[in-house]
Amino acid sequence: GAGVSQSPSNKVTEKGKDVELRCDPISGHTALYWYRQSLGQGLEFLIYFQGNSAPDKSGLPSDRFSAERTGGSVSTLTIQRTQQEDSAVYLCASSLSSRAAYTFGSGTRLTVV
Amino acid sequence: QQQVKQSPQSLIVQKGGISIINCAYENTAFDYFPWYQQFPGKGPALLIAIRPDVSEKKEGRFTISFNKSAKQFSLHIMDSQPGDSATYFCAASWGSQGNLIFGKGTKLSVKP
C-alpha cells in the first residue's frame, strides 16, 4: 500500500480483556517496528522485526505483551489482561532496511477503562 | 547510556523567528541521528537526518548541527511558520541494530 496502515484507529477495552492491534507495513519493507507513545513520554520502543531474523523483543514491558509478523508482512501486537497503564497510542513503522527512514502509521489509540 | 535527552519540552516562537531544539546522548556508538515531525493524530514523519561524519546538514529551512565531542545535536528551524507547529522528536541509533531511541519530544508553537 501507499503507507503504513494500522487498525483499529481507536480501541476502548475493559481492564482485564485482551486486545489485538494490527499493522500493515509498506509492501517490500523488510523491517517493522512497534512503539508506544504515552502523553509526555515520547516514543517507547517495544519490538522490532527484520526479515526472517528473530525479533528484538527487548522493549516489551511485560509478558502480557507479544507480537508476531506473518509472512514477513502483517504484524499483530497482542496485549493480554489489559491494565489502565496500557492506555497509549501504539505506533507501527516500517522501513526498507534496518538503517533506512521509518514510515509510521497513524497509530491505534488504546483506552483501557 | 541508551537515552536521548531532548530540550525544551515546549517552545513558543513568533512567526519568522528561529526555533532551536537540542538533544544530547551518552552512547558514543550512535551513528545515525534523525529528527521526526509529528502533527496531532498522525504518526511521526522523518524531517531530516545526519551522520556523525558531518557537523551540519541543511534542507530548506531546517538545519541539523552536530557536535560529536559534546555528544549533542540540534535542530534549527529558520523563518518559523505557523505550519511548523508540531511536536518534534530527535532520535538515535547505531550499527546494524535498527531501532531508534527517541527523545521525549518538543511541542513547538509558532505564533502568527
Coordinates of C-alpha atoms in Angstrom, one line a residue:
Chain A
G1 CA 0.0 0.0 0.0
A2 CA 0.9 3.7 -0.1
G3 CA 1.6 3.9 3.6
V4 CA 1.6 2.0 6.8
S5 CA -1.9 1.1 7.8
Q6 CA -3.0 0.4 11.4
S7 CA -6.3 -0.9 12.7
P8 CA -8.3 -0.1 14.6
S9 CA -7.6 3.6 14.8
N10 CA -9.3 3.7 18.3
K11 CA -9.9 0.9 20.7
V12 CA -11.7 1.1 24.1
T13 CA -11.5 -2.0 26.2
E14 CA -12.3 -3.1 29.7
K15 CA -9.5 -3.8 32.1
G16 CA -8.5 -7.5 32.0
K17 CA -9.6 -8.0 28.4
D18 CA -7.2 -9.0 25.6
V19 CA -6.7 -6.7 22.6
E20 CA -5.1 -7.2 19.2
L21 CA -3.6 -4.3 17.2
R22 CA -2.9 -4.8 13.5
C23 CA -0.2 -3.2 11.3
D24 CA 0.0 -3.5 7.5
P25 CA 3.5 -2.2 6.5
I26 CA 4.5 -0.8 3.2
S27 CA 4.9 -3.6 0.6
G28 CA 8.6 -4.6 0.3
H29 CA 9.7 -3.1 3.7
T30 CA 11.6 -5.8 5.5
A31 CA 11.8 -4.0 8.9
L32 CA 8.8 -3.4 11.1
Y33 CA 8.7 -1.7 14.5
W34 CA 6.2 -1.2 17.2
Y35 CA 6.4 1.8 19.5
R36 CA 4.2 3.1 22.3
Q37 CA 3.5 6.8 22.8
S38 CA 2.2 7.9 26.1
L39 CA 1.5 11.5 26.9
G40 CA 4.7 13.3 27.7
Q41 CA 6.8 10.2 27.4
G42 CA 7.9 10.2 23.8
L43 CA 8.1 7.1 21.8
E44 CA 8.9 3.9 23.7
F45 CA 10.4 1.1 21.6
L46 CA 8.5 -2.2 22.0
I47 CA 9.6 -4.7 19.4
Y48 CA 11.5 -4.9 16.0
F49 CA 11.2 -7.4 13.2
Q50 CA 13.8 -7.6 10.4
G51 CA 13.2 -10.1 7.6
N52 CA 13.3 -13.6 8.8
S53 CA 15.5 -12.9 11.8
A54 CA 14.3 -13.5 15.3
P55 CA 12.6 -10.4 16.6
D56 CA 14.2 -8.0 19.0
K57 CA 11.7 -8.1 21.9
S58 CA 13.9 -6.2 24.3
G59 CA 11.4 -3.3 24.7
L60 CA 8.3 -5.3 25.6
P61 CA 7.3 -4.0 29.1
S62 CA 5.9 -7.3 30.4
D63 CA 5.0 -10.8 29.3
R64 CA 1.4 -9.6 28.7
F65 CA 2.7 -8.1 25.5
S66 CA 3.5 -10.2 22.4
A67 CA 3.8 -9.6 18.7
E68 CA 4.1 -11.6 15.6
R69 CA 4.7 -10.9 12.0
T70 CA 3.2 -13.4 9.5
G71 CA 4.8 -14.0 6.1
G72 CA 7.2 -11.1 6.6
S73 CA 4.3 -8.7 6.2
V74 CA 1.3 -8.0 8.5
S75 CA 2.1 -7.7 12.2
T76 CA -0.2 -8.1 15.2
L77 CA 0.6 -6.7 18.7
T78 CA -1.4 -8.5 21.4
I79 CA -1.8 -7.2 24.9
Q80 CA -3.3 -9.7 27.3
R81 CA -5.2 -8.8 30.5
T82 CA -5.0 -5.1 29.8
Q83 CA -4.3 -2.7 32.5
Q84 CA -5.1 1.0 32.7
E85 CA -1.4 1.9 32.4
D86 CA -1.5 0.2 28.9
S87 CA -3.6 3.2 27.7
A88 CA -1.5 4.9 25.0
V89 CA -1.1 5.3 21.3
Y90 CA 0.5 2.3 19.7
L91 CA 2.5 3.2 16.6
C92 CA 3.8 0.9 13.9
A93 CA 6.5 1.8 11.5
S94 CA 8.2 0.0 8.6
S95 CA 11.4 0.7 6.6
L96 CA 13.2 -0.7 3.6
S97 CA 16.0 -1.9 5.9
S98 CA 17.1 -1.6 9.5
R99 CA 19.1 1.6 8.6
A100 CA 16.5 3.4 6.4
A101 CA 14.0 6.0 7.3
Y102 CA 10.9 4.9 9.1
T103 CA 7.4 5.4 7.8
F104 CA 4.9 5.5 10.7
G105 CA 1.3 4.6 10.6
S106 CA -1.2 6.9 12.3
G107 CA -1.4 4.6 15.3
T108 CA -4.0 2.9 17.4
R109 CA -5.3 4.9 20.4
L110 CA -5.9 2.3 23.1
T111 CA -8.0 3.3 26.1
V112 CA -8.4 0.8 29.0
V113 CA -11.3 1.6 31.3
Chain B
Q1 CA 23.5 5.0 28.1
Q2 CA 20.5 4.3 25.9
Q3 CA 18.8 7.6 26.5
V4 CA 18.5 10.6 24.2
K5 CA 17.7 13.7 26.2
Q6 CA 15.7 16.4 24.5
S7 CA 15.0 20.0 25.5
P8 CA 13.0 22.1 25.8
Q9 CA 9.8 20.3 26.4
S10 CA 7.8 23.1 24.8
L11 CA 8.7 26.1 22.7
I12 CA 6.8 29.2 21.6
V13 CA 8.3 31.2 18.7
Q14 CA 7.0 34.2 16.8
K15 CA 6.4 33.8 13.0
G16 CA 9.7 34.5 11.2
G17 CA 11.8 33.6 14.2
I18 CA 14.3 30.8 14.7
S19 CA 13.3 27.6 16.6
I20 CA 16.0 25.7 18.2
I21 CA 15.6 22.2 19.8
N22 CA 18.5 20.4 21.5
C23 CA 19.4 16.8 22.1
A24 CA 22.1 15.1 24.0
Y25 CA 23.3 11.5 24.1
E26 CA 25.7 9.3 26.0
N27 CA 26.2 6.2 23.8
T28 CA 29.2 7.0 21.6
A29 CA 28.3 4.1 19.3
F30 CA 25.3 6.0 18.0
D31 CA 25.9 6.8 14.3
Y32 CA 22.6 8.0 12.9
F33 CA 20.6 11.0 14.2
P34 CA 17.2 11.7 12.6
W35 CA 14.6 14.3 13.5
Y36 CA 10.9 13.4 13.2
Q37 CA 8.0 15.8 13.0
Q38 CA 4.5 14.8 14.3
F39 CA 1.2 16.5 13.8
P40 CA -1.8 15.7 16.1
G41 CA -3.4 12.5 15.2
K42 CA -0.6 11.4 12.8
G43 CA 2.4 9.3 13.1
P44 CA 5.9 10.9 13.2
A45 CA 7.5 11.7 9.8
L46 CA 11.1 11.9 9.0
L47 CA 12.2 15.5 8.7
I48 CA 16.0 15.5 8.3
A49 CA 18.8 13.2 9.4
I50 CA 22.6 13.4 9.9
R51 CA 25.5 11.0 10.4
P52 CA 28.5 11.9 12.7
D53 CA 30.9 12.4 9.8
V54 CA 29.5 15.9 9.1
S55 CA 28.9 18.8 11.5
E56 CA 25.9 20.3 9.8
K57 CA 23.2 19.4 7.3
K58 CA 20.7 21.8 5.8
E59 CA 17.5 21.1 4.0
G60 CA 15.5 24.2 3.2
R61 CA 14.6 26.0 6.4
F62 CA 15.7 23.0 8.5
T63 CA 19.3 22.5 9.7
I64 CA 20.9 19.9 12.0
S65 CA 24.0 20.9 13.8
F66 CA 26.1 18.1 15.2
N67 CA 28.8 18.3 17.9
K68 CA 30.4 14.9 18.2
S69 CA 32.8 15.9 21.0
A70 CA 30.0 17.3 23.1
K71 CA 27.6 14.4 22.1
Q72 CA 24.9 16.9 21.2
F73 CA 22.9 17.7 18.2
S74 CA 20.3 20.3 17.5
L75 CA 17.5 21.2 15.0
H76 CA 17.2 24.8 13.8
I77 CA 14.1 25.9 12.0
M78 CA 14.7 29.2 10.3
D79 CA 11.9 31.7 9.4
S80 CA 9.5 29.6 11.5
Q81 CA 5.9 29.4 10.2
P82 CA 2.6 28.6 11.9
G83 CA 2.5 25.4 9.8
D84 CA 5.7 24.3 11.6
S85 CA 3.6 24.0 14.8
A86 CA 4.0 20.3 15.7
T87 CA 5.9 18.0 18.1
Y88 CA 9.5 17.3 17.1
F89 CA 11.4 14.2 18.2
C90 CA 15.2 13.7 18.0
A91 CA 16.4 10.1 17.8
A92 CA 19.5 8.0 17.5
S93 CA 20.5 4.5 16.5
W94 CA 23.7 2.6 15.9
G95 CA 25.3 -0.2 13.8
S96 CA 23.1 -3.0 12.5
Q97 CA 20.6 -2.5 15.2
G98 CA 17.8 -0.6 13.6
N99 CA 15.5 0.5 16.3
L100 CA 15.7 4.2 17.0
I101 CA 15.9 5.6 20.5
F102 CA 13.7 8.7 20.7
G103 CA 13.8 11.8 22.8
K104 CA 10.7 12.8 24.7
G105 CA 9.7 15.4 22.2
T106 CA 9.3 19.2 21.9
K107 CA 6.0 20.8 21.3
L108 CA 6.6 23.8 19.0
S109 CA 4.0 26.6 18.7
V110 CA 4.7 29.3 16.1
K111 CA 2.5 32.3 16.7
P112 CA 1.4 34.4 13.8

